[in-house]
């Protein structure tokens, strides 16, 4: 891919000033209308000199003043904008929303800004802070750079374009696309946890069929001369789940996708789970941080 000198220069400057737009990576250039206004200023000034025309001189001064004010306001419009990525954990091969928080300390009542990323454009007015979203899809799992943001503004008069490029310090973690595993895998995981079951007393019921003599409540029989039995229910002492990646499928990528689904599934159920792969075994938890840590592990397997 070919880059011109300006693009190389902008990329180099943006790498040194990550997450912020300031005078070091902010550029101002007239657009087509700006060049036309500039040519008109030069023409009016030339006419005022050669033909001693006061109206042409006045017009050139007014246009120059508008040109200068446009440069000043356009620069202040973007200067010291700060950017922050709000989330850095996403599934692969799915369209997601990249969310950025844009903050400014400028005191202008209105900052009109255009943002560009991957052929998508977003325009907004920024007061103190604003959230902007861009659709994106990551093809492969792993840790990747946060996509750059191109930013520009032609505010207020549309004759001067101020622009820059935002690079981010934050990395994005892309975990395998969650795929619901077959029913027999889910059943197998649940059945392995039956060892934690025990019996718990529930209530006394009349035994009308005399089939539960081993559980007869003789105390109640001595009083009412009827058979009553003790009813028990299963009590699960432990609801801990172990997601063994190597046992989910013979294909590693499919196993990781199944594991991604199971991690999100048991997290939503608030069911403690652990992830196991070769020599790695995580702790048992159902917290948000635990979920993020395990999905990050899957991204780097």
Short mmCIF file of C-alpha atoms in Angstrom, two decimals:
data_model
loop_
_atom_site.label_atom_id
_atom_site.label_comp_id
_atom_site.label_asym_id
_atom_site.label_seq_id
_atom_site.Cartn_x
_atom_site.Cartn_y
_atom_site.Cartn_z
CA UNK A 1 0.00 0.00 0.00
CA UNK A 2 1.37 3.38 -0.97
CA UNK A 3 1.39 6.28 1.45
CA UNK A 4 2.20 9.84 0.54
CA UNK A 5 4.60 11.94 2.58
CA UNK A 6 1.81 13.73 4.49
CA UNK A 7 0.25 10.44 5.62
CA UNK A 8 3.61 9.13 6.82
CA UNK A 9 4.26 12.35 8.70
CA UNK A 10 0.82 12.29 10.37
CA UNK A 11 1.21 8.62 11.38
CA UNK A 12 4.62 9.31 12.91
CA UNK A 13 3.35 12.27 14.92
CA UNK A 14 0.21 10.46 16.09
CA UNK A 15 2.28 7.56 17.44
CA UNK A 16 4.05 9.97 19.80
CA UNK A 17 0.83 11.59 21.05
CA UNK A 18 -1.56 8.76 21.79
CA UNK A 19 -5.12 9.24 23.03
CA UNK A 20 -5.01 13.02 22.60
CA UNK A 21 -5.23 15.71 19.91
CA UNK A 22 -2.98 18.69 20.56
CA UNK A 23 -0.70 21.10 18.73
CA UNK A 24 1.82 18.30 18.11
CA UNK A 25 -0.52 16.23 15.93
CA UNK A 26 -3.08 18.79 14.78
CA UNK A 27 -2.95 20.06 11.20
CA UNK A 28 -4.69 23.00 9.51
CA UNK A 29 -5.14 23.32 5.76
CA UNK A 30 -7.55 25.28 3.53
CA UNK A 31 -10.11 23.18 1.69
CA UNK A 32 -11.35 23.99 -1.82
CA UNK A 33 -13.49 26.87 -0.60
CA UNK A 34 -10.55 28.10 1.47
CA UNK A 35 -8.28 28.24 -1.58
CA UNK A 36 -10.97 30.12 -3.45
CA UNK A 37 -11.30 32.66 -0.61
CA UNK A 38 -7.49 32.93 -0.47
CA UNK A 39 -7.32 33.61 -4.21
CA UNK A 40 -10.03 36.25 -3.85
CA UNK A 41 -8.12 37.93 -1.02
CA UNK A 42 -4.97 38.03 -3.15
CA UNK A 43 -6.93 39.38 -6.16
CA UNK A 44 -8.64 42.12 -4.12
CA UNK A 45 -5.36 43.12 -2.52
CA UNK A 46 -3.65 43.28 -5.94
CA UNK A 47 -6.50 45.43 -7.35
CA UNK A 48 -6.30 47.81 -4.38
CA UNK A 49 -2.56 48.32 -4.95
CA UNK A 50 -2.49 48.64 -8.74
CA UNK A 51 -5.75 50.56 -9.13
CA UNK A 52 -5.79 52.42 -5.80
CA UNK A 53 -9.23 50.95 -5.10
CA UNK A 54 -10.24 51.41 -1.46
CA UNK A 55 -13.25 49.09 -1.74
CA UNK A 56 -11.03 46.23 -2.96
CA UNK A 57 -8.62 46.91 -0.06
CA UNK A 58 -11.49 46.89 2.46
CA UNK A 59 -12.87 43.68 0.98
CA UNK A 60 -9.47 41.97 1.12
CA UNK A 61 -9.05 43.03 4.78
CA UNK A 62 -12.50 41.69 5.71
CA UNK A 63 -11.92 38.40 3.90
CA UNK A 64 -8.48 38.06 5.46
CA UNK A 65 -9.98 38.70 8.90
CA UNK A 66 -12.59 35.95 8.26
CA UNK A 67 -9.82 33.64 7.04
CA UNK A 68 -7.72 34.30 10.16
CA UNK A 69 -10.67 33.88 12.56
CA UNK A 70 -11.60 30.63 10.80
CA UNK A 71 -8.08 29.25 11.35
CA UNK A 72 -8.08 30.27 15.01
CA UNK A 73 -11.53 28.86 15.84
CA UNK A 74 -10.92 25.70 13.82
CA UNK A 75 -7.71 25.06 15.76
CA UNK A 76 -9.37 25.68 19.11
CA UNK A 77 -12.20 23.41 18.01
CA UNK A 78 -10.04 20.28 18.13
CA UNK A 79 -7.15 21.22 20.37
CA UNK A 80 -6.79 19.13 23.57
CA UNK A 81 -9.49 16.59 22.79
CA UNK A 82 -8.86 13.42 24.81
CA UNK A 83 -10.06 9.95 23.85
CA UNK A 84 -10.62 6.80 25.90
CA UNK A 85 -11.65 3.32 24.80
CA UNK A 86 -14.54 2.18 27.02
CA UNK A 87 -14.24 -1.57 26.46
CA UNK A 88 -11.42 -3.71 25.11
CA UNK A 89 -12.83 -7.26 25.13
CA UNK A 90 -14.75 -8.46 22.07
CA UNK A 91 -15.64 -11.71 20.26
CA UNK A 92 -14.17 -12.49 16.86
CA UNK A 93 -16.19 -12.65 13.63
CA UNK A 94 -19.04 -10.59 15.05
CA UNK A 95 -20.05 -7.00 14.39
CA UNK A 96 -19.53 -5.07 17.59
CA UNK A 97 -19.65 -1.47 18.80
CA UNK A 98 -16.32 0.15 19.55
CA UNK A 99 -17.17 2.78 22.15
CA UNK A 100 -14.98 5.82 22.73
CA UNK A 101 -15.38 8.60 25.25
CA UNK A 102 -14.35 12.02 23.90
CA UNK A 103 -13.57 14.71 26.45
CA UNK A 104 -12.63 18.35 26.09
CA UNK A 105 -11.64 21.08 28.51
CA UNK A 106 -12.39 23.83 26.03
CA UNK A 107 -15.05 26.28 27.13
CA UNK A 108 -16.75 26.73 23.76
CA UNK A 109 -20.46 26.07 23.83
CA UNK A 110 -20.33 24.04 20.64
CA UNK A 111 -17.64 21.86 19.08
CA UNK A 112 -18.70 20.31 15.78
CA UNK A 113 -16.45 17.39 14.89
CA UNK A 114 -16.33 14.65 12.24
CA UNK A 115 -14.88 11.24 13.09
CA UNK A 116 -13.84 8.62 10.53
CA UNK A 117 -12.98 4.96 10.97
CA UNK A 118 -13.00 2.19 8.37
CA UNK A 119 -15.10 4.20 5.90
CA UNK A 120 -17.66 5.01 8.60
CA UNK A 121 -18.36 8.62 9.55
CA UNK A 122 -19.78 10.04 12.76
CA UNK A 123 -20.60 13.72 13.32
CA UNK A 124 -21.39 15.24 16.70
CA UNK A 125 -21.34 18.40 18.75
CA UNK A 126 -19.15 18.07 21.84
CA UNK A 127 -19.65 20.13 24.98
CA UNK A 128 -17.69 18.52 27.82
CA UNK A 129 -17.81 14.84 26.93
CA UNK A 130 -19.48 12.64 24.37
CA UNK A 131 -19.60 8.92 23.60
CA UNK A 132 -19.11 7.88 20.00
CA UNK A 133 -19.65 4.37 18.59
CA UNK A 134 -18.26 2.70 15.49
CA UNK A 135 -19.22 -0.67 14.05
CA UNK A 136 -16.32 -3.04 13.67
CA UNK A 137 -15.56 -6.75 13.25
CA UNK A 138 -12.33 -8.55 14.16
CA UNK A 139 -11.61 -11.61 12.03
CA UNK A 140 -9.12 -13.43 14.24
CA UNK A 141 -8.71 -13.95 17.97
CA UNK A 142 -5.73 -12.49 19.80
CA UNK A 143 -4.50 -9.14 21.08
CA UNK A 144 -4.67 -6.38 18.46
CA UNK A 145 -4.13 -2.64 18.25
CA UNK A 146 -7.13 -0.41 18.74
CA UNK A 147 -8.23 0.94 15.33
CA UNK A 148 -7.16 4.52 14.74
CA UNK A 149 -9.61 7.39 14.57
CA UNK A 150 -9.34 10.14 11.99
CA UNK A 151 -10.79 13.42 13.17
CA UNK A 152 -11.55 16.64 11.30
CA UNK A 153 -13.57 19.83 11.50
CA UNK A 154 -14.46 22.66 9.11
CA UNK A 155 -16.23 24.65 11.82
CA UNK A 156 -17.15 27.53 11.77
CA UNK A 157 -17.13 28.84 8.17
CA UNK A 158 -16.31 25.72 6.15
CA UNK A 159 -13.17 27.16 4.53
CA UNK A 160 -10.45 25.74 6.82
CA UNK A 161 -10.08 22.04 7.54
CA UNK A 162 -8.43 21.07 10.82
CA UNK A 163 -7.58 17.38 11.07
CA UNK A 164 -5.54 14.80 12.95
CA UNK A 165 -5.22 11.11 13.66
CA UNK A 166 -5.76 9.39 17.02
CA UNK A 167 -3.79 6.28 17.98
CA UNK A 168 -4.51 4.49 21.23
CA UNK A 169 -2.36 3.07 24.00
CA UNK A 170 -4.98 0.44 24.81
CA UNK A 171 -4.88 -2.98 23.16
CA UNK A 172 -8.03 -4.91 22.24
CA UNK A 173 -8.47 -8.54 23.28
CA UNK A 174 -10.39 -10.59 20.72
CA UNK A 175 -11.62 -13.92 22.08
CA UNK A 176 -13.06 -16.82 20.00
CA UNK A 177 -16.59 -16.36 18.71
CA UNK A 178 -19.00 -18.01 21.18
CA UNK A 179 -20.73 -21.06 19.70
CA UNK A 180 -23.31 -23.03 21.64
CA UNK A 181 -21.98 -26.57 22.09
CA UNK A 182 -24.12 -29.64 21.31
CA UNK A 183 -26.59 -30.75 23.97
CA UNK A 184 -24.57 -33.83 24.93
CA UNK A 185 -21.59 -31.62 25.88
CA UNK A 186 -23.76 -29.45 28.13
CA UNK A 187 -25.32 -32.58 29.67
CA UNK A 188 -21.90 -34.09 30.22
CA UNK A 189 -20.64 -30.98 32.03
CA UNK A 190 -23.73 -30.89 34.25
CA UNK A 191 -23.60 -34.65 34.99
CA UNK A 192 -20.03 -34.39 36.20
CA UNK A 193 -21.23 -32.15 38.97
CA UNK A 194 -23.75 -34.64 40.37
CA UNK A 195 -21.11 -35.85 42.80
CA UNK A 196 -21.81 -32.78 44.90
CA UNK A 197 -25.45 -33.76 45.50
CA UNK A 198 -26.78 -34.88 48.85
CA UNK A 199 -30.19 -35.52 50.41
CA UNK A 200 -32.01 -32.88 52.42
CA UNK A 201 -35.19 -33.43 54.47
CA UNK A 202 -38.22 -31.78 52.90
CA UNK A 203 -41.52 -32.80 54.63
CA UNK A 204 -43.72 -35.62 56.00
CA UNK A 205 -46.34 -37.09 53.68
CA UNK A 206 -48.91 -39.86 54.13
CA UNK A 207 -47.89 -43.11 52.47
CA UNK A 208 -51.08 -44.36 50.89
CA UNK A 209 -49.41 -47.21 49.03
CA UNK A 210 -47.18 -48.60 51.81
CA UNK A 211 -44.14 -48.53 49.56
CA UNK A 212 -41.79 -46.46 51.73
CA UNK A 213 -41.51 -48.54 54.92
CA UNK A 214 -37.80 -47.81 55.14
CA UNK A 215 -38.62 -44.13 55.53
CA UNK A 216 -41.67 -44.47 57.74
CA UNK A 217 -42.05 -41.91 60.51
CA UNK A 218 -42.96 -44.23 63.38
CA UNK A 219 -43.66 -41.29 65.62
CA UNK A 220 -46.51 -40.19 63.37
CA UNK A 221 -47.70 -43.82 63.01
CA UNK A 222 -47.96 -44.24 66.78
CA UNK A 223 -50.16 -41.16 66.99
CA UNK A 224 -52.34 -41.43 63.90
CA UNK A 225 -52.10 -45.18 63.19
CA UNK A 226 -51.25 -44.38 59.58
CA UNK A 227 -48.08 -44.73 57.66
CA UNK A 228 -46.26 -41.45 57.05
CA UNK A 229 -42.93 -41.26 55.32
CA UNK A 230 -40.12 -38.74 55.32
CA UNK A 231 -39.68 -37.05 51.97
CA UNK A 232 -36.21 -35.92 50.89
CA UNK A 233 -35.00 -33.74 48.04
CA UNK A 234 -31.63 -33.50 46.38
CA UNK A 235 -29.44 -30.78 47.75
CA UNK A 236 -26.49 -29.68 45.65
CA UNK A 237 -23.55 -28.93 47.90
CA UNK A 238 -21.49 -27.57 45.07
CA UNK A 239 -22.45 -25.95 41.80
CA UNK A 240 -18.89 -25.54 40.60
CA UNK A 241 -18.31 -26.17 36.90
CA UNK A 242 -15.04 -27.16 35.24
CA UNK A 243 -14.76 -26.26 31.55
CA UNK A 244 -12.12 -28.63 30.20
CA UNK A 245 -11.23 -27.22 26.77
CA UNK A 246 -9.47 -30.36 25.54
CA UNK A 247 -12.61 -32.45 26.10
CA UNK A 248 -15.02 -30.18 24.24
CA UNK A 249 -13.91 -31.04 20.70
CA UNK A 250 -11.05 -32.52 18.68
CA UNK A 251 -10.74 -29.20 16.85
CA UNK A 252 -8.99 -26.55 18.98
CA UNK A 253 -10.75 -23.52 17.48
CA UNK A 254 -14.15 -25.16 17.88
CA UNK A 255 -13.29 -26.09 21.48
CA UNK A 256 -12.33 -22.49 22.20
CA UNK A 257 -15.59 -21.24 20.69
CA UNK A 258 -17.54 -23.70 22.84
CA UNK A 259 -15.57 -22.56 25.88
CA UNK A 260 -16.36 -18.91 25.10
CA UNK A 261 -20.05 -19.71 25.07
CA UNK A 262 -19.85 -21.72 28.31
CA UNK A 263 -17.93 -18.96 30.12
CA UNK A 264 -20.57 -16.37 29.20
CA UNK A 265 -23.36 -18.86 29.92
CA UNK A 266 -22.26 -19.76 33.44
CA UNK A 267 -21.35 -16.14 34.19
CA UNK A 268 -24.94 -15.10 33.39
CA UNK A 269 -26.20 -17.90 35.65
CA UNK A 270 -23.82 -16.70 38.41
CA UNK A 271 -22.57 -20.28 38.60
CA UNK A 272 -18.91 -20.58 39.73
CA UNK A 273 -16.74 -22.11 37.02
CA UNK A 274 -13.11 -22.87 36.26
CA UNK A 275 -11.32 -23.23 32.94
CA UNK A 276 -8.86 -26.05 32.36
CA UNK A 277 -6.45 -26.46 29.45
CA UNK A 278 -3.33 -28.65 29.57
CA UNK A 279 -1.33 -27.46 32.60
CA UNK A 280 -3.53 -24.42 33.17
CA UNK A 281 -6.39 -24.49 35.65
CA UNK A 282 -8.05 -21.28 36.73
CA UNK A 283 -9.55 -20.55 40.10
CA UNK A 284 -13.28 -21.12 40.68
CA UNK A 285 -15.38 -17.96 40.46
CA UNK A 286 -18.29 -16.27 38.67
CA UNK A 287 -17.18 -12.65 38.93
CA UNK A 288 -16.95 -10.23 36.01
CA UNK A 289 -13.17 -10.00 36.38
CA UNK A 290 -12.92 -13.79 36.35
CA UNK A 291 -14.94 -13.94 33.14
CA UNK A 292 -12.72 -11.32 31.48
CA UNK A 293 -9.56 -13.12 32.58
CA UNK A 294 -10.72 -16.45 31.17
CA UNK A 295 -11.84 -14.95 27.86
CA UNK A 296 -8.46 -13.21 27.62
CA UNK A 297 -6.81 -16.60 28.20
CA UNK A 298 -8.82 -18.08 25.32
CA UNK A 299 -7.71 -15.23 23.06
CA UNK A 300 -4.07 -16.11 23.68
CA UNK A 301 -4.19 -19.93 23.58
#
